Coordinates of C-alpha atoms and ligand atoms in Angstrom, one line a residue:
M1 CA 15.3 -20.5 -0.1
S2 CA 17.2 -18.6 2.6
D3 CA 19.8 -15.9 2.6
S4 CA 22.9 -15.6 5.0
S5 CA 22.8 -15.1 8.4
K6 CA 25.0 -13.9 11.3
K7 CA 25.1 -14.9 14.8
E8 CA 24.1 -12.4 17.5
G9 CA 24.3 -13.9 20.8
D10 CA 22.4 -17.2 20.7
I11 CA 20.1 -16.1 18.1
L12 CA 20.6 -16.5 14.2
L13 CA 19.3 -13.5 12.7
P14 CA 19.1 -13.2 8.7
A15 CA 21.5 -10.3 7.8
E16 CA 18.6 -8.5 6.3
L17 CA 14.9 -8.8 7.0
R18 CA 12.6 -7.9 4.3
I19 CA 8.9 -6.9 4.9
V20 CA 6.0 -5.9 2.9
L21 CA 2.8 -4.2 4.2
L22 CA -0.4 -5.1 2.6
G23 CA -4.1 -4.3 3.4
M24 CA -6.7 -1.8 2.7
V25 CA -6.6 1.9 2.4
G26 CA -6.3 3.8 5.5
V27 CA -5.8 1.0 8.0
G28 CA -2.3 2.5 9.0
K29 CA 0.2 0.6 6.5
S30 CA 2.3 3.5 5.9
V31 CA 2.7 4.8 9.7
S32 CA 3.5 1.2 10.9
G33 CA 6.4 0.9 8.3
N34 CA 7.4 4.3 9.8
K35 CA 7.4 2.9 13.4
I36 CA 9.2 -0.3 12.1
L37 CA 12.0 1.6 10.7
G38 CA 11.8 4.5 13.5
N39 CA 11.7 6.9 11.0
D40 CA 9.3 9.2 9.1
L41 CA 9.7 7.8 5.6
F42 CA 6.6 6.9 4.2
D43 CA 3.5 9.4 3.6
S44 CA 1.0 8.9 6.0
K45 CA -2.3 11.1 6.9
R46 CA -5.8 10.8 7.4
C47 CA -7.4 11.4 4.3
P48 CA -10.6 10.3 2.5
S49 CA -8.6 9.1 -0.6
A50 CA -5.8 6.7 -0.9
V51 CA -2.4 8.4 0.1
T52 CA -0.1 5.6 -1.2
Q53 CA -0.5 5.0 -4.9
K54 CA 2.6 3.3 -5.5
C55 CA 5.2 0.9 -3.6
Q56 CA 7.7 2.3 -1.8
K57 CA 11.0 0.7 -0.4
E58 CA 12.8 2.3 2.6
M59 CA 15.3 0.7 4.8
G60 CA 16.9 1.2 8.1
N61 CA 19.4 -0.5 10.4
I62 CA 17.8 -1.5 13.8
N63 CA 20.1 -3.3 16.3
N64 CA 22.6 -4.0 13.6
Q65 CA 20.3 -5.8 11.3
N66 CA 19.2 -4.0 7.9
V67 CA 15.6 -3.9 7.7
V68 CA 13.7 -3.3 4.2
V69 CA 10.3 -2.4 4.4
V70 CA 8.2 -2.1 1.1
D71 CA 4.7 0.0 1.6
T72 CA 2.0 -0.7 -0.9
P73 CA -1.2 0.9 -2.4
G74 CA -4.3 -0.2 -0.3
L75 CA -6.5 -2.8 -1.7
L76 CA -10.1 -2.5 -2.9
S77 CA -9.5 1.3 -3.0
I78 CA -11.9 3.4 -5.3
D79 CA -8.9 5.4 -6.3
Q80 CA -7.7 2.8 -8.6
T81 CA -9.1 -0.3 -10.3
E82 CA -8.2 -3.6 -8.8
A83 CA -6.2 -4.7 -11.6
E84 CA -4.1 -1.6 -11.3
I85 CA -3.7 -2.2 -7.7
V86 CA -2.6 -5.7 -7.9
R87 CA -0.5 -4.9 -10.7
E88 CA 1.3 -2.5 -8.5
I89 CA 1.6 -4.6 -5.3
K90 CA 3.3 -7.3 -7.1
K91 CA 6.1 -4.9 -7.6
S92 CA 6.8 -5.3 -3.9
I93 CA 8.2 -8.7 -4.7
N94 CA 11.2 -7.4 -6.8
L95 CA 11.5 -4.5 -4.7
A96 CA 12.1 -6.6 -1.7
E97 CA 14.4 -8.6 -3.6
P98 CA 15.2 -11.5 -3.5
G99 CA 12.0 -12.0 -1.5
P100 CA 10.2 -10.8 1.4
H101 CA 10.3 -12.8 4.6
V102 CA 6.9 -11.8 5.8
F103 CA 3.7 -9.9 4.3
L104 CA 2.1 -7.8 7.2
I105 CA -1.4 -7.9 6.3
V106 CA -2.6 -4.6 8.2
L107 CA -6.1 -4.6 9.8
S108 CA -7.3 -1.8 12.0
V109 CA -9.2 -3.1 15.2
K110 CA -11.3 -0.2 14.7
D111 CA -12.9 -1.8 11.5
K112 CA -15.2 -4.8 11.8
Y113 CA -14.1 -7.9 10.1
T114 CA -16.5 -8.1 7.2
K115 CA -16.7 -9.5 3.5
K116 CA -14.7 -6.4 2.3
E117 CA -11.9 -7.6 4.6
E118 CA -12.3 -11.2 3.4
D119 CA -12.3 -10.2 -0.3
M120 CA -9.1 -8.3 0.4
V121 CA -7.3 -11.2 2.0
K122 CA -8.7 -13.5 -0.9
S123 CA -7.3 -11.1 -3.4
I124 CA -3.9 -11.2 -1.5
R125 CA -3.8 -15.0 -1.8
D126 CA -5.1 -15.1 -5.3
T127 CA -2.3 -12.7 -6.2
F128 CA 0.7 -14.3 -4.4
G129 CA -0.7 -17.9 -4.5
K130 CA -0.9 -21.1 -2.1
N131 CA 2.3 -20.4 -0.4
T132 CA 1.3 -16.9 1.0
M133 CA 0.0 -17.8 4.4
D134 CA 3.2 -19.6 5.2
Y135 CA 5.0 -15.9 5.0
T136 CA 2.2 -13.9 6.5
M137 CA 1.4 -12.1 9.8
V138 CA -1.7 -10.0 10.6
L139 CA -0.8 -6.6 12.0
F140 CA -3.4 -4.9 13.9
T141 CA -3.7 -1.2 14.6
H142 CA -5.3 1.2 16.6
G143 CA -4.5 -0.9 19.6
K144 CA -5.6 1.9 22.0
D145 CA -9.3 1.4 20.8
L146 CA -9.3 -1.9 21.9
Q147 CA -11.7 -3.1 24.9
G148 CA -10.2 -6.3 26.1
T149 CA -7.3 -8.1 24.5
I150 CA -6.4 -8.5 21.1
E151 CA -7.3 -12.5 21.4
D152 CA -10.6 -11.7 22.6
F153 CA -11.1 -9.5 19.4
F154 CA -10.1 -11.9 16.8
R155 CA -11.7 -14.9 18.5
G156 CA -14.8 -12.7 18.3
N157 CA -14.8 -13.4 14.7
E158 CA -14.9 -16.8 13.3
N159 CA -13.5 -15.9 9.9
L160 CA -10.9 -13.5 11.3
H161 CA -9.7 -16.5 14.1
E162 CA -9.5 -18.8 10.9
L163 CA -7.3 -16.3 9.0
I164 CA -5.0 -15.8 12.1
K165 CA -4.7 -19.6 12.4
K166 CA -3.8 -19.9 8.8
C167 CA -1.0 -17.1 9.3
K168 CA 2.3 -19.0 10.2
Y169 CA 3.9 -15.7 11.4
E170 CA 0.7 -15.3 13.5
Y171 CA -0.3 -11.6 14.6
H172 CA 1.1 -8.4 16.3
L173 CA -0.7 -5.4 17.5
F174 CA 0.4 -1.7 17.4
D175 CA -0.9 1.4 18.3
N176 CA 0.6 4.0 15.9
R177 CA 0.0 7.3 17.7
S178 CA -0.7 10.2 15.6
G179 CA 2.2 12.6 14.5
T180 CA 5.6 11.6 14.5
D181 CA 5.9 10.4 18.0
Q182 CA 5.1 6.9 17.2
V183 CA 8.5 6.7 15.4
E184 CA 10.0 6.7 18.8
D185 CA 8.1 3.9 19.9
V186 CA 11.1 1.5 20.6
P187 CA 9.3 -1.4 22.6
E188 CA 6.6 -1.8 20.1
R189 CA 9.0 -1.8 17.2
L190 CA 11.4 -4.3 18.8
S191 CA 8.9 -6.6 19.6
L192 CA 7.5 -6.9 16.4
L193 CA 10.9 -7.2 14.9
K194 CA 11.7 -10.1 17.6
K195 CA 8.7 -12.0 17.0
I196 CA 9.3 -11.8 13.0
N197 CA 13.0 -12.9 13.3
D198 CA 11.9 -15.8 15.6
K199 CA 9.5 -16.8 13.0
V200 CA 12.2 -16.4 10.1
Q201 CA 14.4 -18.7 12.5
T202 CA 11.8 -21.3 12.8
A203 CA 11.4 -21.4 8.9
E204 CA 15.2 -21.7 8.2
G205 CA 15.4 -18.1 6.8
R206 CA 13.2 -18.9 3.9
Y207 CA 11.4 -16.2 2.1
Y208 CA 8.9 -15.7 -0.6
T209 CA 10.2 -15.6 -4.0
A210 CA 9.6 -14.1 -7.5
E211 CA 9.2 -17.9 -8.5
M212 CA 6.4 -18.4 -6.2
L213 CA 4.7 -15.4 -7.7
Q214 CA 5.2 -16.6 -11.2
E215 CA 3.4 -19.9 -10.1
A216 CA 0.6 -17.9 -8.7
E217 CA 0.2 -15.9 -11.8
T218 CA 0.0 -19.3 -13.8
T219 CA -2.4 -21.0 -11.5
L220 CA -4.6 -17.7 -11.7
Q221 CA -4.4 -17.7 -15.5
Q222 CA -5.4 -21.4 -15.6
Q223 CA -8.5 -20.8 -13.4
V224 CA -9.7 -17.9 -15.4
Q225 CA -9.4 -20.0 -18.5
N226 CA -11.3 -22.7 -17.0
G227 CA -13.9 -20.4 -15.6
P228 CA -16.1 -20.6 -12.6
E229 CA -17.2 -24.0 -13.0
G230 CA -13.9 -25.8 -13.8
G231 CA -14.2 -25.1 -17.3
T232 CA -15.5 -27.0 -20.4
R233 CA -11.9 -27.9 -21.6
P234 CA -11.3 -31.0 -19.2
K235 CA -14.7 -32.2 -19.8
L236 CA -14.2 -32.0 -23.4
A237 CA -11.2 -33.8 -23.6
Y238 CA -12.5 -36.6 -21.3
I239 CA -15.3 -36.8 -23.9
K240 CA -13.1 -37.2 -26.8
V241 CA -11.1 -40.0 -25.1
G242 CA -14.5 -41.6 -24.1
L243 CA -15.7 -41.4 -27.8
G244 CA -12.3 -42.9 -29.0
V245 CA -12.1 -45.7 -26.3
G246 CA -16.3 -46.4 -26.8
C247 CA -15.5 -46.7 -30.6
L248 CA -12.9 -49.3 -30.2
F249 CA -14.7 -51.3 -27.9
G250 CA -18.0 -51.2 -29.6
Y251 CA -16.2 -52.2 -32.7
L252 CA -14.5 -55.1 -31.2
S253 CA -17.8 -56.1 -29.2
F254 CA -20.4 -56.1 -31.7
N255 CA -18.3 -57.3 -34.4
G256 CA -19.7 -60.4 -36.1
Q257 CA -23.0 -60.2 -34.4
M258 CA -24.2 -56.7 -35.6
M259 CA -22.7 -54.2 -38.3
S260 CA -19.5 -53.3 -37.0
A261 CA -20.2 -49.4 -37.6
I262 CA -23.5 -49.6 -35.6
G263 CA -21.3 -51.4 -32.7
A264 CA -18.7 -48.6 -32.8
V265 CA -21.4 -45.9 -32.8
L266 CA -23.1 -47.2 -29.8
G267 CA -20.0 -48.1 -28.0
A268 CA -18.8 -44.5 -28.6
V269 CA -21.9 -42.8 -27.3
G270 CA -21.9 -45.4 -24.4
G271 CA -18.0 -44.7 -23.8
G272 CA -18.6 -40.8 -24.2
L273 CA -21.7 -40.6 -21.4
L274 CA -19.5 -42.8 -19.2
C275 CA -16.3 -40.8 -19.6
A276 CA -18.2 -37.4 -19.2
A277 CA -19.9 -38.6 -16.1
L278 CA -16.4 -39.4 -14.7
A279 CA -14.9 -36.1 -15.7
S280 CA -17.9 -34.2 -13.7
L281 CA -17.2 -36.3 -10.7
V282 CA -13.4 -35.5 -11.0
I283 CA -14.0 -31.8 -11.6
H284 CA -16.7 -31.5 -8.8
T285 CA -14.5 -33.2 -6.0
Q286 CA -11.4 -31.3 -7.2
K287 CA -13.2 -28.0 -6.4
K288 CA -14.6 -29.1 -3.2
G289 CA -11.2 -30.5 -2.3
K290 CA -12.5 -33.9 -1.5
W291 CA -10.3 -36.0 -3.2
S292 CA -9.6 -38.3 -0.2
E293 CA -13.1 -38.5 0.6
T294 CA -14.1 -39.9 -3.0
F295 CA -11.4 -42.2 -3.4
S296 CA -12.0 -43.8 0.2
C297 CA -15.5 -44.4 -1.2
L298 CA -14.4 -45.9 -4.3
V299 CA -12.0 -48.2 -2.7
Ligands
GTP1 N1 -4.4 6.9 16.7 C1 -3.8 5.9 15.6 N2 -4.1 6.5 14.5 C2 -3.4 5.5 13.3 C3 -3.0 4.2 13.8 N3 -2.6 3.8 12.5 C4 -2.9 4.6 11.6 N4 -3.3 5.8 12.3 C5 -3.5 7.0 11.6 O1 -4.6 6.6 10.4 C6 -4.1 7.5 9.3 C7 -3.8 6.7 8.1 O2 -2.7 5.9 8.2 P1 -1.8 5.5 7.1 O3 -0.6 4.9 7.7 O4 -1.5 6.8 6.3 O5 -2.7 4.3 6.3 P2 -2.4 4.0 5.2 O6 -3.0 2.3 5.3 O7 -1.1 3.8 4.4 O8 -3.3 4.5 3.9 P3 -3.2 4.8 2.6 O9 -1.8 4.9 1.8 O10 -4.2 5.6 2.2 O11 -3.8 3.2 2.0 C8 -2.9 8.4 9.7 O12 -3.6 9.8 10.2 C9 -2.4 7.7 11.1 O13 -1.8 8.5 11.9 C10 -3.1 4.1 15.2 O14 -2.8 2.5 15.3 N5 -3.6 4.6 16.0
MG2 MG1 -0.2 4.7 2.9

């Protein structure tokens, strides 16, 4: 989906650019939002507890383009339960209506990329669904603390490097100096907005929508219902069909040689076992994402 655009020189800019900030507590989401908008609008401070507790939408006009920024509470915070935080950050989609062009996952280069950061990214992907990475950029903060280049930094961790490769909007580096002087940091702001605008252009103005969020919610619900092992429901369905088909075959094939009822029972047991085995194979390969491998073996 795309919205109306206007021509500026040779570049086709979306009339409005919508950005959602995501990440863990204290990594610099709010201060980055202030820098993007060139204004001190989001509350930001060094503090042992989460500062941002609710989603907040702010906007500004930068180089004749409306820019909407939605700040969100930090994930994996101990100040609220994960369910509460996820419920809150989902509101960012409506606040950025008709939907954000880009999610900025904010990471600080002062922090190592550990299982906690991986869990945070997983939580974002579970919440916003399979399309998330098509609309995501990693925004690194604390640039001044970097030794070497940002590329050296993320290539130094295989999982972080993999994350960057998956992000259609790639990555960007900020250094948000303390205080309000960072809002005057025009070159950093403009280079980020240019990068996002270029990517939006490549994506032909598409943005993440409320329908995608709805789809993600449905998928997650199904996964919860089916349980971590893929659930028993599909297996039961296969077994029921197997029993039915087995009964029929058993009845037909043994009819005349044995009592047809015994034939039906034998057929039902055989059919049930066969279909249960097939169900397990299907679920196992589905979970491992090895459909093509399985089918190339079977053919
Ligand atoms: N020097 C420096 N300080 C930064 C940078 N980014 C953030 N900070 C500081 O880190 C502190 C936390 O920044 P916030 O923007 O409030 O972080 P947040 O992610 O919004 O935090 P919560 O709302 O609590 O989740 C503030 O004191 C910022 O000034 C940076 O790039 N460089
Ligand atoms: Mg904040």
